[in-house]
Amino acid sequence: LDVLRALAALRPRPVAVVTSPIRSPALERLALRLGAGYYAVKPVNYAALPELLRALCRGPLVEAAMARLEDMGAAGRGLEAAAHAAAVLTDGASVPLKEAYAAAMAAQNTSYACVEKNIRAMVDRLHRAAGEPYRAMLGGLPPARPANETFLRRLAEELSEM
């Protein structure tokens, strides 16, 4: 717990997973309140750790994506869905859009079609407004609204450069 308190002063704050042989809801709540991303009771399922850590490490990427989208003037459910999807796409060009949408679907408890529609509507609004942050990310104003995948992959590239 002292390590979690010390980590709180660091920026960006590192992701931390607490492992303990103690099964205590009060201790778990305290660890999470102090900044742990997850509290695992030993014995730990080591096979599940890589995916858990990948998911936890996306948190700062999602926050950065949301901030970038808000700078462009985005709002609403499309903003959140796009942020989650772009965070997944930072894993590389080989990640399928379907996998990126799955993260947004889970975060918003919704369907693929809703995620697609919300992101499309958000990108439509951004394209019509044609603000400087939007144009800068896309290297100028495209003649037509970019496809969701094109927009999200460009946002993911920016996140990877941060």
Coordinates of C-alpha atoms in Angstrom, one line a residue:
L1 CA 0.0 0.0 0.0
D2 CA 2.9 2.3 0.7
V3 CA 4.2 1.7 -2.9
L4 CA 0.8 2.7 -4.2
R5 CA 0.9 5.9 -2.2
A6 CA 4.4 6.7 -3.6
L7 CA 3.3 5.9 -7.2
A8 CA 0.5 8.5 -6.8
A9 CA 3.0 11.3 -7.1
L10 CA 4.4 10.1 -10.5
R11 CA 3.1 11.5 -13.8
P12 CA 2.1 9.7 -15.8
R13 CA 1.0 7.4 -13.0
P14 CA 2.3 3.8 -13.6
V15 CA -0.2 1.0 -13.8
A16 CA -0.1 -1.2 -10.7
V17 CA -1.5 -4.7 -10.0
V18 CA -1.7 -5.7 -6.4
T19 CA -1.3 -9.4 -5.6
S20 CA -2.0 -10.6 -2.1
P21 CA -2.8 -13.9 -0.3
I22 CA -5.4 -11.9 1.7
R23 CA -9.0 -12.0 0.4
S24 CA -10.5 -8.9 2.0
P25 CA -13.1 -6.6 0.3
A26 CA -12.0 -3.7 2.5
L27 CA -8.3 -4.2 1.6
E28 CA -9.2 -4.5 -2.1
R29 CA -11.3 -1.2 -2.0
L30 CA -8.3 0.5 -0.3
A31 CA -5.8 -0.7 -2.9
L32 CA -8.1 0.4 -5.8
R33 CA -8.7 3.8 -4.1
L34 CA -4.9 4.2 -3.8
G35 CA -4.5 3.6 -7.5
A36 CA -4.2 -0.1 -8.1
G37 CA -5.6 -1.1 -11.4
Y38 CA -6.5 -4.6 -10.2
Y39 CA -6.4 -6.6 -7.0
A40 CA -5.6 -10.3 -7.5
V41 CA -5.8 -12.9 -4.7
K42 CA -3.0 -15.5 -4.8
P43 CA -2.5 -17.9 -6.4
V44 CA -2.4 -15.7 -9.5
N45 CA -3.5 -17.0 -12.9
Y46 CA -0.3 -16.1 -14.8
A47 CA -1.8 -17.0 -18.2
A48 CA -4.4 -14.2 -17.8
L49 CA -1.8 -11.6 -16.8
P50 CA -0.8 -10.4 -20.3
E51 CA -4.3 -9.6 -21.4
L52 CA -5.1 -8.0 -18.0
L53 CA -1.9 -5.8 -18.3
R54 CA -2.7 -4.9 -21.9
A55 CA -6.2 -3.8 -20.9
L56 CA -5.0 -1.8 -17.8
C57 CA -2.3 -0.1 -19.8
R58 CA -4.8 1.2 -22.3
G59 CA -6.4 3.4 -19.6
P60 CA -3.9 6.3 -20.1
L61 CA -4.2 5.9 -23.9
V62 CA -8.0 6.1 -23.7
E63 CA -7.7 9.3 -21.6
A64 CA -5.2 10.8 -24.0
A65 CA -7.5 9.9 -27.0
M66 CA -10.5 11.5 -25.2
A67 CA -8.5 14.7 -24.6
R68 CA -7.3 14.8 -28.2
L69 CA -10.9 14.3 -29.5
E70 CA -12.2 16.9 -27.1
D71 CA -9.6 19.4 -28.5
M72 CA -11.1 18.7 -31.9
G73 CA -14.6 19.5 -30.6
A74 CA -15.9 15.9 -30.3
A75 CA -18.5 15.0 -27.6
G76 CA -20.9 12.3 -26.7
R77 CA -20.8 8.5 -27.1
G78 CA -18.8 8.6 -30.3
L79 CA -16.0 10.3 -28.5
E80 CA -15.8 7.5 -25.9
A81 CA -16.1 4.8 -28.4
A82 CA -13.5 6.3 -30.7
A83 CA -11.1 6.7 -27.7
H84 CA -11.4 3.0 -26.7
A85 CA -11.1 1.8 -30.3
A86 CA -8.0 4.0 -31.0
A87 CA -6.3 2.8 -27.8
V88 CA -6.6 -0.8 -29.0
L89 CA -5.4 0.2 -32.5
T90 CA -2.1 1.5 -31.0
D91 CA -1.1 -2.2 -30.8
G92 CA -0.3 -2.1 -34.5
A93 CA -1.6 -2.1 -38.1
S94 CA -2.4 -5.8 -37.9
V95 CA -5.2 -5.2 -35.2
P96 CA -8.5 -5.6 -37.0
L97 CA -11.1 -2.9 -36.6
K98 CA -13.5 -5.5 -35.2
E99 CA -11.2 -6.0 -32.2
A100 CA -10.9 -2.3 -31.6
Y101 CA -14.7 -2.0 -31.7
A102 CA -15.0 -4.8 -29.2
A103 CA -13.2 -2.7 -26.6
A104 CA -15.7 0.1 -27.2
M105 CA -18.6 -2.3 -27.1
A106 CA -17.5 -3.6 -23.7
A107 CA -16.9 -0.1 -22.3
Q108 CA -20.3 1.2 -23.4
N109 CA -22.3 -2.1 -23.1
T110 CA -23.6 -1.7 -26.7
S111 CA -23.5 -3.3 -30.1
Y112 CA -21.0 -3.1 -33.0
A113 CA -23.6 -1.2 -35.1
C114 CA -24.0 1.4 -32.3
V115 CA -20.3 1.9 -32.0
E116 CA -20.0 2.2 -35.8
K117 CA -22.9 4.7 -35.9
N118 CA -21.7 6.8 -33.0
I119 CA -18.1 7.1 -34.3
R120 CA -19.4 7.9 -37.8
A121 CA -21.7 10.7 -36.5
M122 CA -18.8 12.1 -34.4
V123 CA -16.4 12.1 -37.4
D124 CA -19.2 13.7 -39.6
R125 CA -19.5 16.6 -37.1
L126 CA -15.7 17.0 -36.8
H127 CA -15.4 17.0 -40.6
R128 CA -18.1 19.6 -41.1
A129 CA -16.6 21.8 -38.4
A130 CA -13.1 21.3 -40.0
G131 CA -11.3 22.7 -36.9
E132 CA -7.5 23.1 -36.9
P133 CA -6.8 20.1 -34.6
Y134 CA -8.9 17.9 -36.9
R135 CA -7.2 19.1 -40.0
A136 CA -3.7 18.8 -38.4
M137 CA -4.3 15.2 -37.4
L138 CA -5.4 14.3 -41.0
G139 CA -2.7 16.4 -42.7
G140 CA -5.3 18.8 -44.1
L141 CA -9.0 18.7 -44.8
P142 CA -9.9 15.6 -46.9
P143 CA -12.4 16.3 -49.6
A144 CA -14.8 13.8 -48.0
R145 CA -15.3 12.6 -44.5
P146 CA -12.7 9.8 -43.8
A147 CA -13.9 6.3 -43.1
N148 CA -14.0 5.5 -39.4
E149 CA -11.1 3.1 -39.7
T150 CA -8.9 5.7 -41.4
F151 CA -9.8 8.3 -38.7
L152 CA -9.2 5.9 -35.9
R153 CA -5.9 4.5 -37.2
R154 CA -4.6 8.1 -37.6
L155 CA -5.7 8.9 -34.0
A156 CA -3.9 5.7 -32.9
E157 CA -0.7 6.8 -34.7
E158 CA -0.8 10.1 -32.8
L159 CA -1.3 8.3 -29.5
S160 CA 1.7 6.0 -30.3
E161 CA 3.8 9.1 -30.9
M162 CA 3.0 10.5 -27.5

